[in-house]
Tab-separated table of C-alpha atoms in Angstrom:
chain	number	residue	atom	x	y	z
A	1	MET	CA	-0.205	-0.010	-0.034
A	2	THR	CA	1.349	3.549	-0.554
A	3	ARG	CA	1.065	6.485	1.834
A	4	ALA	CA	-1.807	7.947	0.139
A	5	GLU	CA	-3.635	4.730	-0.121
A	6	MET	CA	-3.017	4.029	4.043
A	7	LEU	CA	-4.143	7.736	4.572
A	8	LYS	CA	-7.482	6.906	2.797
A	9	GLU	CA	-8.142	3.786	4.665
A	10	LEU	CA	-7.522	5.428	7.951
A	11	LYS	CA	-9.903	8.258	7.088
A	12	ALA	CA	-12.760	5.798	6.020
A	13	ILE	CA	-12.390	3.845	9.589
A	14	LEU	CA	-12.291	7.443	11.436
A	15	ARG	CA	-14.969	8.482	9.077
A	16	GLU	CA	-13.267	11.700	8.362
A	17	THR	CA	-13.787	14.042	5.235
A	18	SER	CA	-12.588	17.199	3.800
A	19	VAL	CA	-15.524	18.935	5.281
A	20	ASP	CA	-15.297	17.408	9.000
A	21	ALA	CA	-11.153	17.223	9.140
A	22	ALA	CA	-11.318	16.386	12.994
A	23	TRP	CA	-7.754	15.633	13.063
A	24	GLY	CA	-5.980	16.616	9.691
A	25	ASP	CA	-3.861	14.822	7.323
A	26	PRO	CA	-0.399	15.810	9.147
A	27	LEU	CA	-1.650	14.524	12.615
A	28	LEU	CA	-2.982	11.482	11.060
A	29	LEU	CA	0.373	10.672	9.140
A	30	SER	CA	2.460	11.524	12.077
A	31	TYR	CA	0.598	8.488	13.843
A	32	MET	CA	1.100	6.016	10.895
A	33	SER	CA	4.696	6.889	11.104
A	34	GLU	CA	4.800	6.452	14.903
A	35	GLY	CA	2.926	2.981	14.031
A	36	GLN	CA	5.427	2.139	11.402
A	37	ASP	CA	8.301	2.876	13.979
A	38	LYS	CA	6.408	0.732	17.023
A	39	PHE	CA	6.061	-2.141	14.842
A	40	CYS	CA	9.956	-1.933	14.120
A	41	GLU	CA	10.576	-1.594	17.700
A	42	GLU	CA	8.023	-4.690	18.785
A	43	THR	CA	8.921	-7.402	16.139
A	44	GLY	CA	12.773	-7.000	15.171
A	45	PHE	CA	12.591	-5.490	11.839
A	46	ILE	CA	14.096	-4.011	10.067
A	47	ILE	CA	17.750	-5.544	10.378
A	48	ASP	CA	20.422	-3.862	7.614
A	49	ASN	CA	23.411	-4.508	6.952
A	50	SER	CA	24.579	-1.988	4.247
A	51	THR	CA	23.011	1.450	4.556
A	52	TYR	CA	24.759	2.668	7.629
A	53	THR	CA	28.418	3.223	7.690
A	54	ILE	CA	31.145	5.245	9.461
A	55	THR	CA	34.225	6.907	7.833
A	56	LEU	CA	36.980	6.878	9.933
A	57	VAL	CA	38.812	10.223	10.898
A	58	GLU	CA	42.242	10.226	12.411
A	59	GLY	CA	42.197	10.322	16.246
A	60	GLN	CA	38.499	10.686	16.748
A	61	LYS	CA	37.116	7.634	18.943
A	62	SER	CA	33.330	8.318	18.829
A	63	TYR	CA	30.787	8.735	15.946
A	64	LEU	CA	27.152	9.810	16.384
A	65	LEU	CA	25.007	7.401	15.115
A	66	SER	CA	21.616	7.953	13.085
A	67	ASP	CA	18.475	8.450	14.789
A	68	ARG	CA	16.979	5.941	12.875
A	69	VAL	CA	19.194	3.202	14.523
A	70	ILE	CA	17.668	1.218	17.331
A	71	LYS	CA	20.573	-1.154	18.055
A	72	VAL	CA	24.296	-1.680	16.756
A	73	LEU	CA	24.554	-5.442	16.341
A	74	ASN	CA	27.936	-5.714	14.463
A	75	VAL	CA	30.555	-3.650	12.924
A	76	LEU	CA	32.501	-4.977	10.083
A	77	ASP	CA	35.920	-3.784	8.598
A	78	GLY	CA	35.531	-5.303	5.171
A	79	THR	CA	34.939	-9.005	6.274
A	80	THR	CA	35.938	-8.698	9.546
A	81	MET	CA	33.900	-8.236	12.653
A	82	MET	CA	35.184	-6.164	15.394
A	83	GLY	CA	35.163	-7.022	19.187
A	84	LYS	CA	32.388	-5.468	21.367
A	85	PHE	CA	32.076	-4.737	25.185
A	86	GLN	CA	30.460	-2.677	27.453
A	87	GLU	CA	31.193	0.042	30.202
A	88	THR	CA	30.562	-2.739	32.967
A	89	ASP	CA	32.601	-5.341	31.093
A	90	THR	CA	35.800	-4.636	33.379
A	91	TYR	CA	37.149	-7.889	32.310
A	92	ASN	CA	37.308	-6.843	28.466
A	93	GLN	CA	38.420	-3.293	29.493
A	94	LYS	CA	41.364	-4.591	31.597
A	95	PHE	CA	41.905	-7.369	28.808
A	96	TYR	CA	42.194	-4.546	25.975
A	97	ALA	CA	44.479	-2.274	28.369
A	98	GLN	CA	47.127	-4.708	28.842
A	99	GLU	CA	46.923	-6.437	25.221
A	100	PHE	CA	47.040	-3.088	23.518
A	101	PRO	CA	48.829	-0.514	25.735
A	102	SER	CA	49.447	2.218	23.326
A	103	GLN	CA	47.768	3.747	20.095
A	104	SER	CA	50.096	1.724	17.750
A	105	VAL	CA	47.035	-0.385	16.077
A	106	SER	CA	44.022	0.442	14.176
A	107	PRO	CA	40.570	0.231	16.042
A	108	TYR	CA	39.682	-3.398	17.011
A	109	ALA	CA	36.474	-2.877	19.172
A	110	PHE	CA	33.783	-0.730	19.601
A	111	GLN	CA	31.460	0.483	22.391
A	112	LEU	CA	28.138	1.569	22.622
A	113	ASP	CA	27.249	2.895	26.072
A	114	LYS	CA	30.524	5.261	26.567
A	115	ALA	CA	28.009	8.056	25.479
A	116	THR	CA	24.343	7.972	24.232
A	117	GLY	CA	23.936	7.905	20.658
A	118	TYR	CA	27.492	7.388	19.921
A	119	LEU	CA	29.746	4.514	18.937
A	120	THR	CA	33.008	4.622	20.333
A	121	PHE	CA	36.060	2.780	18.877
A	122	TYR	CA	39.096	1.519	20.711
A	123	THR	CA	41.686	2.462	19.848
A	124	ALA	CA	41.581	5.569	18.150
A	125	PRO	CA	41.905	5.445	14.274
A	126	LEU	CA	45.469	6.035	13.213
A	127	ALA	CA	46.705	8.397	10.021
A	128	ALA	CA	46.469	5.129	7.993
A	129	ASP	CA	42.749	4.161	8.941
A	130	ALA	CA	41.721	7.875	8.093
A	131	GLY	CA	39.006	7.495	5.371
A	132	ASP	CA	38.577	3.747	5.882
A	133	GLU	CA	34.665	3.075	5.897
A	134	LEU	CA	33.233	0.694	8.111
A	135	THR	CA	29.906	-1.399	7.578
A	136	LEU	CA	27.488	-1.153	10.561
A	137	ARG	CA	24.847	-4.174	10.660
A	138	VAL	CA	21.881	-2.794	12.813
A	139	TRP	CA	18.322	-3.084	13.967
A	140	CYS	CA	16.664	0.004	12.625
A	141	TYR	CA	13.736	2.026	12.102
A	142	PRO	CA	12.520	2.596	8.577
A	143	GLN	CA	15.092	4.817	6.768
A	144	TYR	CA	12.144	7.248	5.597
A	145	GLU	CA	9.054	8.025	7.836
A	146	LEU	CA	5.540	8.413	6.392
A	147	LEU	CA	5.561	12.360	6.576
A	148	ASN	CA	5.467	14.988	4.037
A	149	ASN	CA	8.859	15.849	3.977
A	150	ASP	CA	10.710	12.382	4.205
A	151	VAL	CA	9.297	10.032	1.838
A	152	ASP	CA	12.396	9.310	-0.374
A	153	GLY	CA	11.062	11.707	-3.105
A	154	ALA	CA	8.251	9.718	-3.747
A	155	GLY	CA	5.488	11.899	-2.527
A	156	THR	CA	2.142	10.087	-1.682
A	157	ASN	CA	3.162	7.047	-3.518
A	158	ALA	CA	5.809	6.374	-0.592
A	159	GLU	CA	5.434	2.677	0.632
A	160	PRO	CA	6.170	1.632	4.160
A	161	GLU	CA	9.526	-0.313	4.271
A	162	ILE	CA	8.161	-3.089	6.524
A	163	PRO	CA	6.909	-6.247	4.702
A	164	PRO	CA	3.719	-5.513	2.387
A	165	ARG	CA	1.706	-7.716	4.649
A	166	PHE	CA	1.848	-5.699	7.966
A	167	HIS	CA	1.027	-2.375	5.943
A	168	ARG	CA	-2.106	-2.049	7.658
A	169	ALA	CA	-0.527	-2.242	11.255
A	170	PRO	CA	0.209	1.422	11.005
A	171	ILE	CA	-3.234	2.216	9.880
A	172	HIS	CA	-4.657	0.414	13.156
A	173	TRP	CA	-2.156	1.988	15.735
A	174	ALA	CA	-2.833	5.411	14.175
A	175	ALA	CA	-6.832	4.667	14.728
A	176	PHE	CA	-5.900	3.549	18.116
A	177	LYS	CA	-4.255	6.752	18.930
A	178	ALA	CA	-6.834	9.446	16.696
A	179	LEU	CA	-9.716	7.443	19.050
A	180	THR	CA	-7.993	7.906	22.426
A	181	HIS	CA	-7.860	11.642	22.139
A	182	HIS	CA	-9.569	13.278	25.402
A	183	ASP	CA	-12.156	14.919	23.234
A	184	PHE	CA	-15.940	14.012	23.572
A	185	GLU	CA	-16.290	14.304	19.991
A	186	GLN	CA	-13.405	12.269	19.173
A	187	GLU	CA	-12.820	9.681	22.057
A	188	ASP	CA	-14.009	6.316	21.499
A	189	ASN	CA	-12.589	4.014	23.874
A	190	VAL	CA	-14.598	1.096	22.875
A	191	LYS	CA	-13.168	1.247	18.973
A	192	ALA	CA	-9.969	2.267	20.204
A	193	ALA	CA	-9.637	-1.003	21.738
A	194	ASP	CA	-10.757	-2.821	18.886
A	195	HIS	CA	-7.853	-1.460	16.995
A	196	MET	CA	-5.419	-1.996	19.522
A	197	ALA	CA	-6.427	-5.651	19.360
A	198	ILE	CA	-5.828	-5.740	15.793
A	199	TRP	CA	-2.333	-4.079	16.107
A	200	ARG	CA	-1.196	-6.670	18.556
A	201	GLU	CA	-2.247	-9.459	16.434
A	202	TYR	CA	-0.142	-7.761	13.602
A	203	VAL	CA	2.849	-7.451	15.756
A	204	GLN	CA	2.785	-10.804	17.041
A	205	ASN	CA	2.670	-12.363	13.406
A	206	GLY	CA	5.599	-9.862	12.579
A	207	ARG	CA	7.455	-11.402	15.554
A	208	THR	CA	6.644	-14.839	14.083
A	209	LEU	CA	7.655	-13.865	10.598
A	210	PHE	CA	10.934	-12.310	11.792
A	211	GLU	CA	11.777	-15.503	13.945
A	212	ASN	CA	11.232	-17.884	11.079
A	213	MET	CA	13.113	-15.582	8.639
A	214	THR	CA	16.121	-15.343	10.777
A	215	ALA	CA	16.004	-18.680	12.451
A	216	ARG	CA	16.227	-17.214	15.712
A	217	ARG	CA	14.971	-14.934	18.370
A	218	HIS	CA	15.561	-11.311	18.462
A	219	GLU	CA	15.453	-9.265	21.647
A	220	VAL	CA	12.789	-6.722	21.713
A	221	SER	CA	11.597	-4.713	24.539
A	222	PRO	CA	7.735	-4.867	24.710
A	223	SER	CA	5.699	-1.627	25.278
A	224	PRO	CA	3.589	-1.388	28.235
A	225	ILE	CA	0.412	-2.783	27.914
A	226	TYR	CA	-2.039	-0.263	26.755
A	227	THR	CA	-5.382	-0.140	28.747
A	228	VAL	CA	-8.332	1.224	27.522
A	229	ARG	CA	-11.266	2.263	30.124
């Protein structure tokens, strides 16, 4: 489905017309965009091993990650996978410090919890490393959001980047959000609960597909239970 088709279906669900635009296109599009991102958070989609890269700069250890990245899974220097450690991993920190006490080697490991939103390498890149491009394998949100100004130049023909069978998931998330407005004319908790139930079914099916496609389970952090009273 294209973004235009999704918006049309959402409006039909909400019975919104150009004469009676209770929510308006910008708000509904933002809800659908949020739904697409939430689907990725809940299911493990999307795994990308080619879009995100880092170009090394001499002496620079830390690099800002795209806000579309949920989690960096691996860093590859060509076909070589780098090591990984965390701030709390004192064993690895001591090991690295003893093994490589000076800045005489190229980056060999990365850390994600040194600073929020940054990836840090150990050791700092040397002059010989400057300009080298490292590839990130990431769990990420769709590269483009379903908004007016961020649709990869495709305008209303933009499509969600999640698998086609789940394109209606963002629609039901958007319907849930729209119908839980604290407004007596817009709020409908009964219908909102119905759309949340459909959303959850799409999420469960998405998790199952992801696990089958990857032949393993991917750790995702489930959202809090949404209670509609």
